[in-house]
mmCIF file of C-alpha atoms in Angstrom:
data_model
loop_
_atom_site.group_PDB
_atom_site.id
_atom_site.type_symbol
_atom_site.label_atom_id
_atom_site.label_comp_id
_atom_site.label_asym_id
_atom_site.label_seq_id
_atom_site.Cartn_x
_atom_site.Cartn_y
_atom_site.Cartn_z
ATOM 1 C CA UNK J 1 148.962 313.935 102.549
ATOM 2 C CA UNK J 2 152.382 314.562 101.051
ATOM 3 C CA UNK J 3 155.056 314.591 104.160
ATOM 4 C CA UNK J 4 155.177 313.522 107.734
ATOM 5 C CA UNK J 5 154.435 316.639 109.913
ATOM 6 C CA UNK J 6 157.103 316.746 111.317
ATOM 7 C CA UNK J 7 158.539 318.497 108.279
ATOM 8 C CA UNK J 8 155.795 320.657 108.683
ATOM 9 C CA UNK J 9 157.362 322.189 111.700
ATOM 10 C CA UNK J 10 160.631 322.578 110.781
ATOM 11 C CA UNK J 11 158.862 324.937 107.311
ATOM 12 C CA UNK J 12 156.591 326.562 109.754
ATOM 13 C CA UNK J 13 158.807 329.849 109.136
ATOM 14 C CA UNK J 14 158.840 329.948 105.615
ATOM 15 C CA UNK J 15 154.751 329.114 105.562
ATOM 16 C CA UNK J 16 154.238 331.607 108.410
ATOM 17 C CA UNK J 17 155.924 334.118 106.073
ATOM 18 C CA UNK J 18 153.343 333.178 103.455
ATOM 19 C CA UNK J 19 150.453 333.117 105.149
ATOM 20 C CA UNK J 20 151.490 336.658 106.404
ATOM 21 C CA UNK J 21 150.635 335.085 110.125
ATOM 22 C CA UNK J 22 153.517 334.759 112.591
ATOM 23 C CA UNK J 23 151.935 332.574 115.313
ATOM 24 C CA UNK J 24 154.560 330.469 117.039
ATOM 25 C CA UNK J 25 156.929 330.018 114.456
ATOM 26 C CA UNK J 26 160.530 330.297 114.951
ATOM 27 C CA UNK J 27 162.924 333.469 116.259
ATOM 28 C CA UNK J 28 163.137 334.501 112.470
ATOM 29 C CA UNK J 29 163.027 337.523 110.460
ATOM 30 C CA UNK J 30 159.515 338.663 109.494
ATOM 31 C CA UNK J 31 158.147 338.122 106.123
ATOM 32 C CA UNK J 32 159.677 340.285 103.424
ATOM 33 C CA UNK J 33 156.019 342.235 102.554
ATOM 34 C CA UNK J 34 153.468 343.463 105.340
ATOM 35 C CA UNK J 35 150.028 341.243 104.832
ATOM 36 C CA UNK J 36 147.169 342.602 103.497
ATOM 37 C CA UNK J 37 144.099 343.552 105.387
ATOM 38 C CA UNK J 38 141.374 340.861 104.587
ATOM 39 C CA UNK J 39 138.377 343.076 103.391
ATOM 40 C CA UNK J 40 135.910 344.108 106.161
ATOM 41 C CA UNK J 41 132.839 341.765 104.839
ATOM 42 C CA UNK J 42 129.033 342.126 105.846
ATOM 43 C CA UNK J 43 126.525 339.484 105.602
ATOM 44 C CA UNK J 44 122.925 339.393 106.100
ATOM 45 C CA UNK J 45 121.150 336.889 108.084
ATOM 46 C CA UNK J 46 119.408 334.102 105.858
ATOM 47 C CA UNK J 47 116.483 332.386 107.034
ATOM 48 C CA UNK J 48 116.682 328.894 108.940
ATOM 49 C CA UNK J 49 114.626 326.734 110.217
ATOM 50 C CA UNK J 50 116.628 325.729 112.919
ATOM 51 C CA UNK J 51 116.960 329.355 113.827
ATOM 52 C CA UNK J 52 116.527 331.314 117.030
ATOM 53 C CA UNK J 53 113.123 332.465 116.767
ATOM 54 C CA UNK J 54 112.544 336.135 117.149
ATOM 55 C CA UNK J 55 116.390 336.500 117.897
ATOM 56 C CA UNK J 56 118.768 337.735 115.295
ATOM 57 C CA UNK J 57 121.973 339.062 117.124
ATOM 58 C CA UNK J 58 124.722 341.124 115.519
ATOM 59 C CA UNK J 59 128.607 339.407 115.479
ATOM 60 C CA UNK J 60 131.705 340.977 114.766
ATOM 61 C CA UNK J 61 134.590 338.815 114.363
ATOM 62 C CA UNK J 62 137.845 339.830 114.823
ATOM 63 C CA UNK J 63 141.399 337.673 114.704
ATOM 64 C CA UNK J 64 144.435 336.662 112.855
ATOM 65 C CA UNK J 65 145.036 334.483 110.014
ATOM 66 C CA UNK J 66 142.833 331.477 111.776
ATOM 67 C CA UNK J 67 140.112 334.157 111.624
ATOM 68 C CA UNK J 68 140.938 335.331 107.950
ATOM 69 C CA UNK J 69 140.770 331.397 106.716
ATOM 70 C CA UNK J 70 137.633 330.846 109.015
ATOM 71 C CA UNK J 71 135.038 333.749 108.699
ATOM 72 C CA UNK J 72 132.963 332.751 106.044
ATOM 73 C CA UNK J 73 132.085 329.268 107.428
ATOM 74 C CA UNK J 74 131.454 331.136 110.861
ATOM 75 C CA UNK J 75 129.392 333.506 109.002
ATOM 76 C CA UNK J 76 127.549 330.794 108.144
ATOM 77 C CA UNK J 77 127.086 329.052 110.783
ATOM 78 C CA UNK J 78 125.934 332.034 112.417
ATOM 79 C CA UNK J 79 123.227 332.954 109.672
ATOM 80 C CA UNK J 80 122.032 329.414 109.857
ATOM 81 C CA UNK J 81 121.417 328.381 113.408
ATOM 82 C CA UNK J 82 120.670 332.169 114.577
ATOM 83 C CA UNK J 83 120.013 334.658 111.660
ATOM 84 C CA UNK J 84 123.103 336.369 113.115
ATOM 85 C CA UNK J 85 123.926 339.864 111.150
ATOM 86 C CA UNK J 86 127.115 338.993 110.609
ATOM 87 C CA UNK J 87 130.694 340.985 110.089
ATOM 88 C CA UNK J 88 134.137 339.757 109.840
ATOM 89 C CA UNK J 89 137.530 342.350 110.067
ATOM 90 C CA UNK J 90 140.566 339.666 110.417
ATOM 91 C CA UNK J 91 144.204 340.831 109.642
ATOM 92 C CA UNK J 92 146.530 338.400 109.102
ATOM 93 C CA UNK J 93 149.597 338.469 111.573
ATOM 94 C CA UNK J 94 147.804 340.844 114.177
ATOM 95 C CA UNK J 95 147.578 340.517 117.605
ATOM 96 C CA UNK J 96 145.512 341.913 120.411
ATOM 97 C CA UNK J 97 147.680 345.407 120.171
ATOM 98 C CA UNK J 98 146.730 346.055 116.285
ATOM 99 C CA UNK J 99 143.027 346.331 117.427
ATOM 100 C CA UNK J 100 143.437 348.618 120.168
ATOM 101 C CA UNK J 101 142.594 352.499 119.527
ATOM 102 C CA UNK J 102 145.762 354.678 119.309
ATOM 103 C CA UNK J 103 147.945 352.061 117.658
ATOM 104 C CA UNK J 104 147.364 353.144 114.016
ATOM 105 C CA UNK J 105 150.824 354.177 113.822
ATOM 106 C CA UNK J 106 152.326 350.638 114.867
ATOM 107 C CA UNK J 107 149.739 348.900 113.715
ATOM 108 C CA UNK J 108 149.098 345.886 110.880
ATOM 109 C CA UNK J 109 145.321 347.448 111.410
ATOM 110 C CA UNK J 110 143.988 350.895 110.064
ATOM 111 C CA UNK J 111 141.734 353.227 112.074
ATOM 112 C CA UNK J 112 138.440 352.462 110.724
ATOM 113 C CA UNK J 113 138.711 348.560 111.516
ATOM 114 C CA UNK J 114 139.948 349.322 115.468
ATOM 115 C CA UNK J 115 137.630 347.219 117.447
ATOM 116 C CA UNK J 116 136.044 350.389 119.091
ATOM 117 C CA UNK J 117 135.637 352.456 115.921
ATOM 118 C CA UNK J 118 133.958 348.773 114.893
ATOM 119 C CA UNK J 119 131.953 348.372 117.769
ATOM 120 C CA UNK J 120 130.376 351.975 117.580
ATOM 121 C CA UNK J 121 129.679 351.664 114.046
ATOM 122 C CA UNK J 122 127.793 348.415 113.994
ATOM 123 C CA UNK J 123 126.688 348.418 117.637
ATOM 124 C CA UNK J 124 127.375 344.493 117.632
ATOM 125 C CA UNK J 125 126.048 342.512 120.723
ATOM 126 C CA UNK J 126 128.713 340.171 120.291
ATOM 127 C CA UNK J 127 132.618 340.845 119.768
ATOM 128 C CA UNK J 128 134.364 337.393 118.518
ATOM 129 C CA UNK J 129 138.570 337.408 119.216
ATOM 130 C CA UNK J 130 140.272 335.139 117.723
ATOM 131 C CA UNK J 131 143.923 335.201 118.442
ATOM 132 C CA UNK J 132 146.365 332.316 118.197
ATOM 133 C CA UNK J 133 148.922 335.187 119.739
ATOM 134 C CA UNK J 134 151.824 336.674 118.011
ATOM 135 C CA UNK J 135 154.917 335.585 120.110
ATOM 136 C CA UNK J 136 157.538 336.241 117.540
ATOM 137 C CA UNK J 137 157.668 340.042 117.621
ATOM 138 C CA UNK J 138 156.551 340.492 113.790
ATOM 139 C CA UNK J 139 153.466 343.381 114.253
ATOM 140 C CA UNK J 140 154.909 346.130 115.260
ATOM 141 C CA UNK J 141 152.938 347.336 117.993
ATOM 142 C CA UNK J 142 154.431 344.137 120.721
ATOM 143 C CA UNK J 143 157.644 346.391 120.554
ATOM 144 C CA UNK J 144 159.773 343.657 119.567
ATOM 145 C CA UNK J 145 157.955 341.619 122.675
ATOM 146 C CA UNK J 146 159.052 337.700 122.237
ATOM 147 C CA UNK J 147 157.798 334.271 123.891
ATOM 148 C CA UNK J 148 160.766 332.923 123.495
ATOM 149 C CA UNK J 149 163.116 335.723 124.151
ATOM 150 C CA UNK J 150 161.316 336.767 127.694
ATOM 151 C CA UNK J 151 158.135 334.413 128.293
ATOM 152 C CA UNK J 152 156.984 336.477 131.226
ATOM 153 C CA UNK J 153 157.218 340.166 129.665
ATOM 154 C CA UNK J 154 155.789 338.434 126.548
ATOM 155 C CA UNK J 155 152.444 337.431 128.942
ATOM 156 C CA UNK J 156 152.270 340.428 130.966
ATOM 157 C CA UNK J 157 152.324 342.784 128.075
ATOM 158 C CA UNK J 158 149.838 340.282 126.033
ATOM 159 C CA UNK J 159 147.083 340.287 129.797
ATOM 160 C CA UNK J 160 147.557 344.378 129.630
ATOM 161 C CA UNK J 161 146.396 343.952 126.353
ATOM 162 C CA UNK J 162 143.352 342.324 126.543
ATOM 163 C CA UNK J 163 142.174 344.486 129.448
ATOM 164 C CA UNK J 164 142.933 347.506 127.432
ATOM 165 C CA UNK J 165 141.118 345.788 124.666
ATOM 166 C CA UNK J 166 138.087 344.557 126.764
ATOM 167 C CA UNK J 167 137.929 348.371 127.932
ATOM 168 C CA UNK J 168 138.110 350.182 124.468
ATOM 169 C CA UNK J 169 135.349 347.797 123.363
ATOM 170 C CA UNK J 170 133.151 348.110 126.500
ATOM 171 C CA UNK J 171 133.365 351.973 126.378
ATOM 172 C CA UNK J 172 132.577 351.982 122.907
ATOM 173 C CA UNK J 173 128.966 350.291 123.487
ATOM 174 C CA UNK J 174 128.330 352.178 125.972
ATOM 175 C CA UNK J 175 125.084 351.605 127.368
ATOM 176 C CA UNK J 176 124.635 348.711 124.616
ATOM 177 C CA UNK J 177 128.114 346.945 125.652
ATOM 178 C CA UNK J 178 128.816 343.778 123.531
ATOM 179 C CA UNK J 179 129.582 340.493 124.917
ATOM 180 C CA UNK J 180 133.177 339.606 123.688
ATOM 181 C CA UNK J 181 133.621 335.955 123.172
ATOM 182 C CA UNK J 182 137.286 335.178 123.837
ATOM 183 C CA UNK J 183 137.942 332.085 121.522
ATOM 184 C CA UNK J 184 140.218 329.382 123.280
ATOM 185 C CA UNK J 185 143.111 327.746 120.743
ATOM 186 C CA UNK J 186 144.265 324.511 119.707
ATOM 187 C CA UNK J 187 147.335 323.061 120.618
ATOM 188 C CA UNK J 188 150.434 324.446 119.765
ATOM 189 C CA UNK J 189 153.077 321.680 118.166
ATOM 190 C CA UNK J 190 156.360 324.325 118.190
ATOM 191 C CA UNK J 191 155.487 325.835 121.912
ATOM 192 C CA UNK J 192 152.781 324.079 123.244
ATOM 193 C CA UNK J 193 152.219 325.732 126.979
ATOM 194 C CA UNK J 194 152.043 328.966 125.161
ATOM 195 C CA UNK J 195 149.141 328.501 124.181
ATOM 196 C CA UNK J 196 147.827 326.612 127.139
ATOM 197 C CA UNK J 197 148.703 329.960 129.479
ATOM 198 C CA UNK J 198 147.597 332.234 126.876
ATOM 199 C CA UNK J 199 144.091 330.259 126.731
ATOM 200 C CA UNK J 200 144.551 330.558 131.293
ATOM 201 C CA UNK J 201 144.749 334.227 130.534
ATOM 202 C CA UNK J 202 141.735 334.629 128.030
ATOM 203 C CA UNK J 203 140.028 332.234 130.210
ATOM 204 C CA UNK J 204 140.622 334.593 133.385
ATOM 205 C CA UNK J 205 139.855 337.976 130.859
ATOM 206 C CA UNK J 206 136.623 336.588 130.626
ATOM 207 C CA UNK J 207 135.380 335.747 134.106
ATOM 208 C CA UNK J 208 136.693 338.728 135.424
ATOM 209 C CA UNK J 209 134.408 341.225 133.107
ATOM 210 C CA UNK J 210 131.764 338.995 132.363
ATOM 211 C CA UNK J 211 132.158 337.731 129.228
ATOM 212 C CA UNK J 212 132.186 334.389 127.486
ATOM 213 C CA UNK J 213 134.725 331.463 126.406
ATOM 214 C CA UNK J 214 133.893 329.534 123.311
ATOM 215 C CA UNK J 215 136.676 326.376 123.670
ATOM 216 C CA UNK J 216 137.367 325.796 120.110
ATOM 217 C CA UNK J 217 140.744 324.326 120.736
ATOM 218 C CA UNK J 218 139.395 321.550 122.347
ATOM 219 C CA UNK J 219 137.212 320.600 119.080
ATOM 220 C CA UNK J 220 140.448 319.999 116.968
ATOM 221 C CA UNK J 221 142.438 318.276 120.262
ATOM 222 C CA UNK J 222 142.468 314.824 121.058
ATOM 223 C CA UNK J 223 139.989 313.620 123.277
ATOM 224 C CA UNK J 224 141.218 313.734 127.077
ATOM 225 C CA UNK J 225 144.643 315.380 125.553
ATOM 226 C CA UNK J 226 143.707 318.956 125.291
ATOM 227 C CA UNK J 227 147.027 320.419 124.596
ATOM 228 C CA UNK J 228 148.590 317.552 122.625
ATOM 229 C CA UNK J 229 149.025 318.523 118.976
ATOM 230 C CA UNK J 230 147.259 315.764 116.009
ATOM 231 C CA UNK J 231 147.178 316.416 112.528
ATOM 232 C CA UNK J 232 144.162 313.627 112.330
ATOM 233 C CA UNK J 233 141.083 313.045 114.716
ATOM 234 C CA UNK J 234 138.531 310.589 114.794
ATOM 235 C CA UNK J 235 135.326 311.715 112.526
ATOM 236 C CA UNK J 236 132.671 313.227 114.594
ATOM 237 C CA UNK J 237 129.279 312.381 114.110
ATOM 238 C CA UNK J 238 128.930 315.037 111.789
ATOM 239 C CA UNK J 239 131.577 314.139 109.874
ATOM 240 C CA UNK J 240 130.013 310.739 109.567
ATOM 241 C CA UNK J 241 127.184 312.147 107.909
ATOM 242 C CA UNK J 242 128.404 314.548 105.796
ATOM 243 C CA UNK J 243 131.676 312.513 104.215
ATOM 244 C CA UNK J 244 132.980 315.402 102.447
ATOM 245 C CA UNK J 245 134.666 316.253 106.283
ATOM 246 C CA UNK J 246 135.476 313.111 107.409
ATOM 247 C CA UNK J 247 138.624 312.825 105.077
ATOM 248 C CA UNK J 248 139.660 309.689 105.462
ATOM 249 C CA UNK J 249 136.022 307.594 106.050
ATOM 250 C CA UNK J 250 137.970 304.149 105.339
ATOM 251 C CA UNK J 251 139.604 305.027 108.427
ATOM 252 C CA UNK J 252 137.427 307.020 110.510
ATOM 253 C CA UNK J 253 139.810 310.076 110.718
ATOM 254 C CA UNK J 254 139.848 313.464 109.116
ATOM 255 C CA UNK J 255 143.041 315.979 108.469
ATOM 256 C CA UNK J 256 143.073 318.998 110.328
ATOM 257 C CA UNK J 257 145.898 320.293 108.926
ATOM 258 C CA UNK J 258 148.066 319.936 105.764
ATOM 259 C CA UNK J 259 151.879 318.298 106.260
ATOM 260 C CA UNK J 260 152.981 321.514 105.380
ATOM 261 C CA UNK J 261 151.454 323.663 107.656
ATOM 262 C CA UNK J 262 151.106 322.463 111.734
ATOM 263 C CA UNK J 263 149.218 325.886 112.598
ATOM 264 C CA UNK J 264 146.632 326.678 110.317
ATOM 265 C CA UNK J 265 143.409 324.244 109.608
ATOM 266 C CA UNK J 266 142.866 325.020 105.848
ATOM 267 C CA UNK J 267 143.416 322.701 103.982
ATOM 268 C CA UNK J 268 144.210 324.389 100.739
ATOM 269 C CA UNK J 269 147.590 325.653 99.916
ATOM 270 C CA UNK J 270 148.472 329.193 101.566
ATOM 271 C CA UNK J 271 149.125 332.226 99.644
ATOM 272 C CA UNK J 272 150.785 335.465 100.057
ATOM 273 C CA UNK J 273 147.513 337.133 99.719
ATOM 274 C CA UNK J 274 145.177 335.917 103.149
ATOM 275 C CA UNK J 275 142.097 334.315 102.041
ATOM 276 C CA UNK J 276 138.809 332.929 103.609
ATOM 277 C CA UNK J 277 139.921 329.089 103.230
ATOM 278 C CA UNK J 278 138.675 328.112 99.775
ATOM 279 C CA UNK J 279 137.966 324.442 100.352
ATOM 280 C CA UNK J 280 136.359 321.866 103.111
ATOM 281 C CA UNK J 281 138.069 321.895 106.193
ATOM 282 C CA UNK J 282 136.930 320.143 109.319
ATOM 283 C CA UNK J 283 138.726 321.732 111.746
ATOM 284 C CA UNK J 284 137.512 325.443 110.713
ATOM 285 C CA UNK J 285 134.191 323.396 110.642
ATOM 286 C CA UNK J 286 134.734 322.258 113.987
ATOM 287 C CA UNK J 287 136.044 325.831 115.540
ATOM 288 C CA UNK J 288 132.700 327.910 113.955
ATOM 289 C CA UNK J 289 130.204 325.303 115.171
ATOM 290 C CA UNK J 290 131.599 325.769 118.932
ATOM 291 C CA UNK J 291 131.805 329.619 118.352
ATOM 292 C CA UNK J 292 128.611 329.223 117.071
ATOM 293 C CA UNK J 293 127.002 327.053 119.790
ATOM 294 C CA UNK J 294 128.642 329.358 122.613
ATOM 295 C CA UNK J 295 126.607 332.619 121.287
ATOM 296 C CA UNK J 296 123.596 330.531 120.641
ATOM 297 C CA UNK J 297 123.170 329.401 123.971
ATOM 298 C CA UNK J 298 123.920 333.051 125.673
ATOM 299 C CA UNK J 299 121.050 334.384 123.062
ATOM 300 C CA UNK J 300 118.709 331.543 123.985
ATOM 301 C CA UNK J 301 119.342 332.069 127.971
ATOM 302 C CA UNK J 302 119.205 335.872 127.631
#
């Protein structure tokens, strides 16, 4: 690694502009270009041995820029441990709002790749969300909404959201109505109880319409320091075994992120154009094998 993180931080605007994601960075203008959709992308299950037997469910994942740089390793995870039919729609610098039916006009989404107009296309039995949650106002459909400028209005808008959201989606399955998986972040370095009441509020989404929580936040947070921010963790066992993701095996740690970039967990150099990460990266790794696992065990114990 190049620079102490810190510096990291204090470029988190600049890189945010780059990787067309606008996360927690700082009250800044938005990037001079709107991002570019990442490519709906379909992928067929593949044959495991490890696999559910008899049970192949159908995933959509949807997200930001975390979920542009991680679908193809959850895709395979997914294919691997459970034959999943598997399809990913991620937009860089969305938020909740983008996906929702009757935003097209404000929206960094288009009307085909809505979550509903998804949902009752590919009649999915599972609905991934991935949102680290916009806070600086850059997609136009928060109406200019802040964290930092009003912290209340910013949640209250983002719960009606995701109730709006879990609606559209449930009355688009109808009868078949997916189980959305609300995916729990990692720790925020710039604003870090954002995150920890926007993960209370997907958390609380959840129980109260009977969905599920896959915690991959906690897989890239220190152990017994959930919401305290590290650029290196111990190797898991994993990691151990396969040394290509333990980064540093001399020392028994491996990078989550780069010194340039606190937020994302790619470990390859962003570009203007979002991009399924390119290279290893343990804590994309990390976040699809708990995604993974939580799906897994609802298929197994349904």
């Amino acid at each position: 690694m190049r620079k102490p993180w810190i510096v990291g931080v204090l470029l988190s605007a600049a890189l945010l502009g780059a990787c067309t994601d606008p996360s927690s960075g700082p009250q800044a203008g938005p990037p001079p270009a709107p991002p570019k959709a990442s490519a709906t992308t379909h992928q067929r299950p593949a044959a495991s041995p490890d696999a559910v037997p008899g049970k192949a469910p159908a995933v959509l994942y949807l997200g930001d820029s975390l979920a542009t740089e991680n679908q193809k390793v959850l895709g395979g995870e997914l294919r691997a441990d459970l034959r999943a039919r598997y399809t990913s729609a991620p937009y860089s610098g969305t938020t909740l709002c983008d996906y929702l039916e009757g935003s097209a006009e404000r929206s960094l989404v288009p009307a085909p790749d809505k979550a509903a107009a998804l949902v009752r296309s590919l009649r999915p039995d599972y609905v991934v969300l991935q949102f680290w949650g916009n806070s600086w106002g850059y997609t136009p459909c928060m109406d200019g909404i802040t964290y930092d400028a009003s912290r209340e209005r910013y949640l209250e808008r983002y719960a009606a959201d995701a109730r709006r959201l879990t609606g559209q989606i449930a009355a688009a399955g109808g009868s078949r109505r997916p189980r959305i998986v609300w995916v729990l972040q990692g720790p925020d370095p710039i604003t870090p109880d954002r995150v920890r009441r926007i993960n209370a509020l997907y958390a609380e989404r959840a129980a109260a319409s009977g969905d599920l929580v896959a915690d991959a936040g906690r897989t890239v947070s220190p152990a017994g320091a959930r919401y305290s921010w590290a650029q290196y963790l111990p190797c898991d066992a994993r990691e151990r075994a396969h040394p290509d993701y333990c980064t540093e095996p001399g020392r028994d740690r491996t990078a989550l992120h780069r010194d340039d970039d606190p937020l994302h967990f790619c470990l390859a150099p962003t570009t203007s154009r979002p991009r399924p990460c390119p290279v290893r990266s343990p804590g994309i790794l990390r976040m699809a094998r708990e995604i993974t696992r939580v799906i897994g065990e609802h298929v197994r114990g349904s």
